[in-house]
CSV table of C-alpha atoms in Angstrom, one decimal:
chain,number,residue,atom,x,y,z
I,8,UNK,CA,10.0,-11.2,-10.0
I,9,UNK,CA,9.0,-11.3,-6.4
I,10,UNK,CA,5.5,-12.7,-5.7
I,11,UNK,CA,3.8,-12.2,-2.4
I,12,UNK,CA,1.1,-14.7,-1.4
I,13,UNK,CA,-1.2,-14.4,1.6
I,14,UNK,CA,-3.5,-16.8,3.2
I,15,UNK,CA,-6.3,-17.1,4.0
I,16,UNK,CA,-8.0,-14.7,1.6
I,17,UNK,CA,-10.9,-14.2,3.9
I,18,UNK,CA,-11.2,-15.0,7.6
I,19,UNK,CA,-14.1,-14.8,10.0
I,20,UNK,CA,-13.5,-15.2,13.7
I,21,UNK,CA,-15.4,-14.9,16.9
I,22,UNK,CA,-14.5,-12.2,19.3
I,23,UNK,CA,-11.7,-13.3,21.6
I,24,UNK,CA,-10.2,-15.9,19.2
I,25,UNK,CA,-6.5,-16.0,18.3
I,26,UNK,CA,-5.9,-15.2,14.7
I,27,UNK,CA,-3.0,-16.0,12.3
I,28,UNK,CA,-2.5,-14.6,8.8
I,29,UNK,CA,0.3,-16.0,6.7
I,30,UNK,CA,2.5,-14.4,4.1
I,31,UNK,CA,5.0,-16.0,1.7
I,32,UNK,CA,7.3,-14.4,-0.7
I,33,UNK,CA,9.4,-15.8,-3.5
I,34,UNK,CA,12.7,-14.0,-3.5
I,35,UNK,CA,15.1,-12.6,-1.0
I,36,UNK,CA,14.0,-9.3,0.5
I,37,UNK,CA,15.4,-6.8,2.9
I,38,UNK,CA,12.3,-6.5,5.1
I,39,UNK,CA,8.6,-7.1,5.2
I,40,UNK,CA,5.8,-4.8,6.1
I,41,UNK,CA,2.4,-5.6,7.6
I,42,UNK,CA,-0.3,-3.1,6.9
I,43,UNK,CA,-3.9,-2.6,7.9
I,44,UNK,CA,-6.5,-1.2,5.5
I,45,UNK,CA,-9.9,-0.1,6.6
I,46,UNK,CA,-12.9,0.4,4.4
I,47,UNK,CA,-12.4,3.7,2.6
I,48,UNK,CA,-8.9,2.8,1.7
I,49,UNK,CA,-6.5,4.4,4.3
I,50,UNK,CA,-3.5,2.2,5.0
I,51,UNK,CA,-1.8,2.1,8.4
I,52,UNK,CA,1.6,0.6,8.9
I,53,UNK,CA,1.6,-2.0,11.7
I,54,UNK,CA,5.1,-3.5,11.5
I,55,UNK,CA,8.2,-3.5,9.4
I,56,UNK,CA,10.6,-6.3,10.3
I,57,UNK,CA,13.6,-8.0,8.8
I,58,UNK,CA,14.1,-10.8,11.3
I,59,UNK,CA,12.7,-12.4,14.4
I,60,UNK,CA,9.6,-11.1,16.0
I,61,UNK,CA,7.9,-7.8,16.9
I,62,UNK,CA,5.0,-7.2,19.3
I,63,UNK,CA,2.7,-4.2,19.7
I,64,UNK,CA,-0.2,-4.6,22.0
I,65,UNK,CA,-2.3,-7.6,20.8
I,66,UNK,CA,-0.4,-7.8,17.5
I,67,UNK,CA,2.6,-10.0,17.0
I,68,UNK,CA,4.5,-10.3,13.7
I,69,UNK,CA,7.2,-12.9,13.0
I,70,UNK,CA,9.4,-13.5,10.0
I,71,UNK,CA,11.6,-16.5,8.9
I,72,UNK,CA,14.0,-15.2,6.3
I,73,UNK,CA,15.3,-18.7,5.4
I,74,UNK,CA,11.7,-20.0,4.7
I,75,UNK,CA,10.6,-16.7,3.2
I,76,UNK,CA,7.6,-16.6,5.4
I,77,UNK,CA,6.0,-14.2,7.8
I,78,UNK,CA,2.9,-14.4,10.1
I,79,UNK,CA,0.7,-11.8,11.7
I,80,UNK,CA,-1.0,-12.9,14.9
I,81,UNK,CA,-3.8,-11.1,16.7
I,82,UNK,CA,-4.5,-12.2,20.3
I,83,UNK,CA,-7.9,-11.7,21.9
I,84,UNK,CA,-9.5,-10.5,18.7
I,85,UNK,CA,-12.0,-7.7,18.8
I,86,UNK,CA,-14.6,-6.5,16.2
I,87,UNK,CA,-12.5,-3.3,15.8
I,88,UNK,CA,-9.8,-5.5,14.4
I,89,UNK,CA,-12.0,-6.1,11.3
I,90,UNK,CA,-10.0,-4.9,8.3
I,91,UNK,CA,-7.9,-6.0,5.4
I,92,UNK,CA,-4.4,-7.0,6.5
I,93,UNK,CA,-1.8,-6.7,3.8
I,94,UNK,CA,1.8,-7.9,3.8
I,95,UNK,CA,4.3,-6.2,1.5
I,96,UNK,CA,7.9,-7.2,0.8
I,97,UNK,CA,10.6,-4.6,0.5
I,98,UNK,CA,13.2,-5.0,-2.2
I,99,UNK,CA,16.8,-5.1,-1.0
I,100,UNK,CA,18.1,-2.4,-3.2
I,101,UNK,CA,17.3,0.3,-5.7
I,102,UNK,CA,13.9,1.9,-5.2
I,103,UNK,CA,12.9,-0.1,-2.1
I,104,UNK,CA,9.5,-0.3,-3.6
I,105,UNK,CA,6.9,-2.5,-1.9
I,106,UNK,CA,5.4,-5.6,-3.5
I,107,UNK,CA,2.0,-6.3,-2.0
I,108,UNK,CA,0.0,-9.4,-1.3
I,109,UNK,CA,-3.7,-9.3,-2.2
I,110,UNK,CA,-4.7,-8.9,1.5
I,111,UNK,CA,-6.6,-11.0,4.0
I,112,UNK,CA,-10.1,-9.7,4.8
I,113,UNK,CA,-10.7,-10.3,8.6
I,114,UNK,CA,-14.1,-10.1,10.1
I,115,UNK,CA,-14.4,-10.4,13.9
I,116,UNK,CA,-17.9,-11.2,15.1
I,117,UNK,CA,-19.1,-10.1,18.5
Q,20,UNK,CA,-3.6,12.0,10.7
Q,21,UNK,CA,-1.1,9.8,8.8
Q,22,UNK,CA,1.3,12.7,7.9
Q,23,UNK,CA,0.9,12.1,4.2
Q,24,UNK,CA,-2.0,14.1,2.7
Q,25,UNK,CA,-3.7,13.2,-0.5
Q,26,UNK,CA,-6.2,15.4,-2.4
Q,27,UNK,CA,-8.9,15.0,-3.4
Q,28,UNK,CA,-10.2,12.0,-1.5
Q,29,UNK,CA,-12.7,11.1,-4.2
Q,30,UNK,CA,-13.0,12.1,-7.8
Q,31,UNK,CA,-15.7,11.2,-10.3
Q,32,UNK,CA,-15.0,12.1,-13.8
Q,33,UNK,CA,-16.4,11.4,-17.3
Q,34,UNK,CA,-14.4,9.2,-19.6
Q,35,UNK,CA,-12.0,11.2,-21.7
Q,36,UNK,CA,-11.5,14.0,-19.1
Q,37,UNK,CA,-8.1,14.7,-17.5
Q,38,UNK,CA,-7.6,14.4,-13.7
Q,39,UNK,CA,-4.8,15.4,-11.4
Q,40,UNK,CA,-4.1,14.1,-7.9
Q,41,UNK,CA,-1.9,15.6,-5.3
Q,42,UNK,CA,0.2,14.1,-2.6
Q,43,UNK,CA,1.9,16.1,0.2
Q,44,UNK,CA,4.5,13.9,1.9
Q,45,UNK,CA,6.2,13.9,5.2
Q,46,UNK,CA,8.9,16.5,4.7
Q,47,UNK,CA,11.8,14.4,5.9
Q,48,UNK,CA,11.0,11.5,3.6
Q,49,UNK,CA,12.9,11.8,0.3
Q,50,UNK,CA,11.4,8.7,-1.3
Q,51,UNK,CA,7.8,9.0,-2.7
Q,52,UNK,CA,5.8,6.3,-4.4
Q,53,UNK,CA,2.5,6.1,-6.2
Q,54,UNK,CA,0.5,2.9,-6.2
Q,55,UNK,CA,-2.8,1.9,-7.7
Q,56,UNK,CA,-5.2,-0.4,-6.1
Q,57,UNK,CA,-8.2,-2.0,-7.7
Q,58,UNK,CA,-11.0,-3.8,-5.9
Q,59,UNK,CA,-9.9,-7.0,-4.2
Q,60,UNK,CA,-6.3,-6.6,-5.1
Q,61,UNK,CA,-3.2,-5.4,-3.3
Q,62,UNK,CA,-1.7,-2.1,-4.4
Q,63,UNK,CA,0.5,-2.1,-7.6
Q,64,UNK,CA,3.6,0.0,-8.1
Q,65,UNK,CA,3.2,2.9,-10.5
Q,66,UNK,CA,6.2,5.2,-10.0
Q,67,UNK,CA,8.9,6.3,-7.6
Q,68,UNK,CA,10.7,9.6,-6.9
Q,69,UNK,CA,13.9,10.1,-5.0
Q,70,UNK,CA,13.6,13.8,-4.1
Q,71,UNK,CA,12.6,15.5,-7.4
Q,72,UNK,CA,14.0,12.8,-9.7
Q,73,UNK,CA,11.6,10.2,-11.1
Q,74,UNK,CA,13.8,7.1,-11.0
Q,75,UNK,CA,11.4,4.3,-11.8
Q,76,UNK,CA,8.2,3.8,-13.7
Q,77,UNK,CA,6.0,0.7,-14.0
Q,78,UNK,CA,4.9,-0.6,-17.3
Q,79,UNK,CA,1.4,0.0,-15.9
Q,80,UNK,CA,2.1,3.7,-16.3
Q,81,UNK,CA,0.9,4.3,-19.9
Q,82,UNK,CA,1.7,7.5,-21.8
Q,83,UNK,CA,-1.6,8.9,-20.5
Q,84,UNK,CA,-0.1,9.0,-17.0
Q,85,UNK,CA,2.4,11.5,-15.9
Q,86,UNK,CA,3.8,12.3,-12.5
Q,87,UNK,CA,5.9,15.1,-11.1
Q,88,UNK,CA,7.6,16.1,-7.9
Q,89,UNK,CA,8.9,19.6,-8.4
Q,90,UNK,CA,11.5,20.6,-5.8
Q,91,UNK,CA,11.2,17.2,-4.2
Q,92,UNK,CA,8.2,18.3,-2.1
Q,93,UNK,CA,4.6,17.5,-3.1
Q,94,UNK,CA,3.9,15.3,-6.0
Q,95,UNK,CA,1.1,15.2,-8.7
Q,96,UNK,CA,-0.2,12.4,-10.7
Q,97,UNK,CA,-2.1,13.3,-13.9
Q,98,UNK,CA,-4.2,11.0,-16.0
Q,99,UNK,CA,-5.1,12.3,-19.4
Q,100,UNK,CA,-8.1,11.0,-21.5
Q,101,UNK,CA,-9.3,8.9,-18.6
Q,102,UNK,CA,-10.8,5.4,-19.3
Q,103,UNK,CA,-13.1,3.3,-17.3
Q,104,UNK,CA,-10.2,1.0,-16.5
Q,105,UNK,CA,-8.5,3.8,-14.7
Q,106,UNK,CA,-11.1,3.6,-11.9
Q,107,UNK,CA,-9.1,2.6,-8.8
Q,108,UNK,CA,-7.7,3.9,-5.6
Q,109,UNK,CA,-4.5,5.9,-6.1
Q,110,UNK,CA,-2.2,5.7,-3.1
Q,111,UNK,CA,0.8,7.9,-2.3
Q,112,UNK,CA,3.4,6.5,0.1
Q,113,UNK,CA,6.6,8.0,1.4
Q,114,UNK,CA,9.5,6.1,2.7
Q,115,UNK,CA,12.5,6.5,5.0
Q,116,UNK,CA,14.8,4.2,6.8
Q,117,UNK,CA,12.3,3.8,9.7
Q,118,UNK,CA,9.5,2.8,7.4
Q,119,UNK,CA,6.7,3.8,5.1
Q,120,UNK,CA,3.8,6.1,5.6
Q,121,UNK,CA,0.7,6.0,3.4
Q,122,UNK,CA,-1.8,8.7,2.5
Q,123,UNK,CA,-5.5,7.9,2.6
Q,124,UNK,CA,-5.7,7.6,-1.1
Q,125,UNK,CA,-7.7,9.2,-3.9
Q,126,UNK,CA,-10.6,7.1,-5.2
Q,127,UNK,CA,-11.1,7.7,-8.9
Q,128,UNK,CA,-14.3,6.7,-10.6
Q,129,UNK,CA,-14.5,7.1,-14.3
Q,130,UNK,CA,-18.1,7.1,-15.7
């Protein structure tokens, strides 16, 4: 059974700081998804990646398949980045269902 | 606008009542998933449709839960004889090769 672990669980940062959120998973996967969830529940897809690195604006996601580890980085953090960030692994076959971590709650203080 | 629409956004119901949620997916996405999220936890898989066929169900989906996706379009999730433990956010997600898209969820409160 695949388990997805995120760290830290909670993170408070000053505006402008560089932020890193980590995600580890226990079995081989086909891809990994980083998601953002704001209060109220809506989930927004940030990245889906199966190797290497992806960048979108101030967000960077990396994955190391051999080490079963992924990181989400936020450069020049801003209060509007405050949200819960969730990583989810994608099974390699079958239903391609997502297995989610518990999320990292990020608060960026002005 | 995420492209996946869920209704209602919020539902408060008395214990023992039946409730039904609806998900309208992105039309090109043939995979549709239901997840349940309780406070402080990541979403948990409930069930999966490939077009109109329900191909996988989690053991979390007790016999009080039923899901349908007639004609492979919208999907409904019904909970019969609701219990307080059913209180959660119910998320619909559709998938394609390019990725997954989530609805805004239906927050159920059973009182």
